[in-house]
Amino acid sequence: MRRLVRLALPLLATLSLGSPARADFIKNAADWQRLGPDGQAAYAMAIFDVMTVVTADNKYTAARALGLRACGMGLQLKGAMVAQAINIFYRDHPEARVATPFVAFNGYFERGACSPFINKAREEMGLPPMKSAPAAGQKALPDLKQPDTQQPETQQQ
């Protein structure tokens, strides 16, 4: 737990530098959109980075962290790519716009593009495969090597 706190404090400080007027927790799609492209890229990569180190001394979360690290390297993920996937998740799932960007991250990466990497790590650790649980009606993961510069509208219902 102390290790998590030591990792979280510098992360929070770094995030607050990028958006001094809005340096709090991003609660939903509307907050996410207010970050703008650079803030979204930084916040998205922070989510990814934290998820690759948080293990909670648990073999399941350790396998997830190992799988996400392998996924990030294998897909050569960049912050703008992760942010794009979060934007697309919010666009494709209007019901999820009340949720944090972490939910969108989970929908497209942990339960989507990175699940083969996570399952490989789980297999190597003697764990059963993770059940694939993409959100209802989830479309295929976008081509993350070509970030879309347009932001989806999050205010429409």
Coordinates of C-alpha atoms in Angstrom, one line a residue:
M1 CA 0.0 0.0 0.0
R2 CA 2.8 2.4 0.8
R3 CA 4.3 1.7 -2.7
L4 CA 0.9 2.7 -4.2
V5 CA 0.8 5.9 -2.3
R6 CA 4.4 6.7 -3.3
L7 CA 3.5 6.2 -6.9
A8 CA 0.1 8.0 -6.7
L9 CA 1.4 11.3 -5.2
P10 CA 3.9 12.2 -7.9
L11 CA 1.2 11.1 -10.5
L12 CA -1.3 13.5 -9.0
A13 CA 1.2 16.3 -8.8
T14 CA 2.1 15.8 -12.5
L15 CA -1.5 15.8 -13.5
S16 CA -2.2 19.0 -11.6
L17 CA 0.6 20.8 -13.5
G18 CA -1.0 20.1 -16.9
S19 CA -4.3 21.8 -15.9
P20 CA -3.9 24.1 -12.9
A21 CA -7.4 25.5 -13.1
R22 CA -8.9 22.0 -13.3
A23 CA -6.6 19.8 -11.3
D24 CA -9.1 17.4 -9.7
F25 CA -10.4 14.0 -10.4
I26 CA -12.1 13.6 -13.8
K27 CA -15.5 12.3 -13.0
N28 CA -17.2 11.9 -16.4
A29 CA -17.1 12.6 -20.2
A30 CA -17.9 16.3 -19.7
D31 CA -14.9 16.7 -17.4
W32 CA -12.8 14.7 -19.8
Q33 CA -13.7 16.9 -22.8
R34 CA -12.7 20.0 -20.8
L35 CA -9.1 18.6 -20.5
G36 CA -8.5 19.2 -24.2
P37 CA -6.3 16.9 -26.4
D38 CA -3.0 17.4 -24.5
G39 CA -4.6 17.0 -21.1
Q40 CA -6.5 13.9 -22.3
A41 CA -3.3 12.4 -23.6
A42 CA -1.5 12.9 -20.3
Y43 CA -4.4 11.7 -18.2
A44 CA -5.0 8.7 -20.4
M45 CA -1.4 7.6 -20.2
A46 CA -1.4 8.2 -16.5
I47 CA -4.3 5.7 -16.2
F48 CA -2.4 3.2 -18.3
D49 CA 0.8 3.7 -16.3
V50 CA -0.9 3.3 -13.0
M51 CA -2.7 0.1 -14.2
T52 CA 0.6 -1.4 -15.2
V53 CA 2.1 -1.1 -11.7
V54 CA -0.9 -1.6 -9.4
T55 CA -0.9 -5.2 -8.2
A56 CA -2.4 -4.9 -4.7
D57 CA -0.2 -7.9 -3.8
N58 CA -2.7 -10.0 -5.7
K59 CA -1.8 -12.5 -8.5
Y60 CA -4.8 -11.5 -10.6
T61 CA -4.0 -7.8 -10.6
A62 CA -0.3 -8.7 -11.0
A63 CA -1.2 -10.6 -14.2
R64 CA -3.3 -7.7 -15.4
A65 CA -0.4 -5.3 -14.8
L66 CA 2.0 -7.6 -16.7
G67 CA -0.4 -8.1 -19.5
L68 CA -1.0 -4.3 -19.9
R69 CA 2.7 -3.6 -19.9
A70 CA 3.2 -6.2 -22.7
C71 CA 0.2 -4.7 -24.5
G72 CA 1.5 -1.2 -24.3
M73 CA 4.8 -2.3 -25.7
G74 CA 3.3 -4.6 -28.3
L75 CA 0.8 -2.0 -29.6
Q76 CA 3.4 0.8 -29.1
L77 CA 0.7 2.8 -27.3
K78 CA 1.1 6.6 -26.9
G79 CA -1.0 8.9 -24.7
A80 CA -2.9 10.3 -27.7
M81 CA -3.8 6.8 -28.8
V82 CA -5.2 5.9 -25.4
A83 CA -7.1 9.2 -25.2
Q84 CA -8.5 8.5 -28.7
A85 CA -9.9 5.1 -27.5
I86 CA -11.4 6.8 -24.5
N87 CA -13.1 9.4 -26.7
I88 CA -14.4 6.7 -29.0
F89 CA -15.7 4.7 -26.1
Y90 CA -17.6 7.7 -24.8
R91 CA -19.0 8.4 -28.3
D92 CA -20.1 4.8 -28.9
H93 CA -21.5 4.4 -25.4
P94 CA -23.6 7.5 -24.5
E95 CA -24.9 5.7 -21.4
A96 CA -21.3 5.6 -20.0
R97 CA -20.7 9.4 -20.2
V98 CA -21.5 9.6 -16.5
A99 CA -18.6 7.3 -15.8
T100 CA -14.9 8.1 -15.3
P101 CA -12.4 7.8 -18.1
F102 CA -11.1 4.7 -16.3
V103 CA -14.3 2.9 -17.3
A104 CA -13.7 3.8 -20.9
F105 CA -10.1 2.7 -20.6
N106 CA -11.2 -0.6 -19.2
G107 CA -13.8 -1.1 -21.9
Y108 CA -11.4 -0.7 -24.8
F109 CA -8.1 -1.9 -23.4
E110 CA -8.4 -4.3 -20.4
R111 CA -11.5 -6.0 -21.9
G112 CA -10.6 -5.4 -25.5
A113 CA -7.3 -4.9 -27.3
C114 CA -5.1 -5.9 -24.3
S115 CA -7.1 -8.9 -23.2
P116 CA -4.9 -11.4 -25.2
F117 CA -1.8 -10.0 -23.5
I118 CA -3.5 -10.2 -20.1
N119 CA -4.7 -13.8 -20.7
K120 CA -1.1 -14.8 -21.7
A121 CA 0.2 -13.3 -18.5
R122 CA -2.5 -15.1 -16.5
E123 CA -1.7 -18.4 -18.2
E124 CA 2.0 -18.0 -17.4
M125 CA 1.0 -17.4 -13.8
G126 CA -1.2 -20.5 -13.7
L127 CA -4.5 -18.6 -13.7
P128 CA -7.6 -19.2 -15.8
P129 CA -8.2 -16.8 -18.7
M130 CA -10.1 -13.6 -18.1
K131 CA -13.6 -13.7 -19.3
S132 CA -14.0 -11.5 -22.3
A133 CA -16.6 -8.9 -21.3
P134 CA -16.7 -6.0 -23.8
A135 CA -19.5 -3.6 -23.3
A136 CA -22.8 -4.4 -25.1
G137 CA -22.6 -3.5 -28.8
Q138 CA -18.9 -2.5 -28.5
K139 CA -17.4 -2.0 -31.9
A140 CA -13.9 -3.1 -32.9
L141 CA -11.0 -1.2 -31.5
P142 CA -10.2 1.8 -33.7
D143 CA -6.9 2.1 -35.6
L144 CA -5.0 3.6 -32.7
K145 CA -1.9 4.4 -34.8
Q146 CA -3.9 7.2 -36.5
P147 CA -5.3 9.3 -33.7
D148 CA -8.5 11.2 -34.7
T149 CA -8.1 14.9 -33.9
Q150 CA -11.9 15.5 -33.7
Q151 CA -13.4 15.3 -30.3
P152 CA -16.8 13.5 -29.9
E153 CA -19.7 15.6 -28.6
T154 CA -20.5 14.5 -25.1
Q155 CA -23.2 17.0 -24.3
Q156 CA -25.8 15.4 -26.6
Q157 CA -28.3 12.9 -25.3

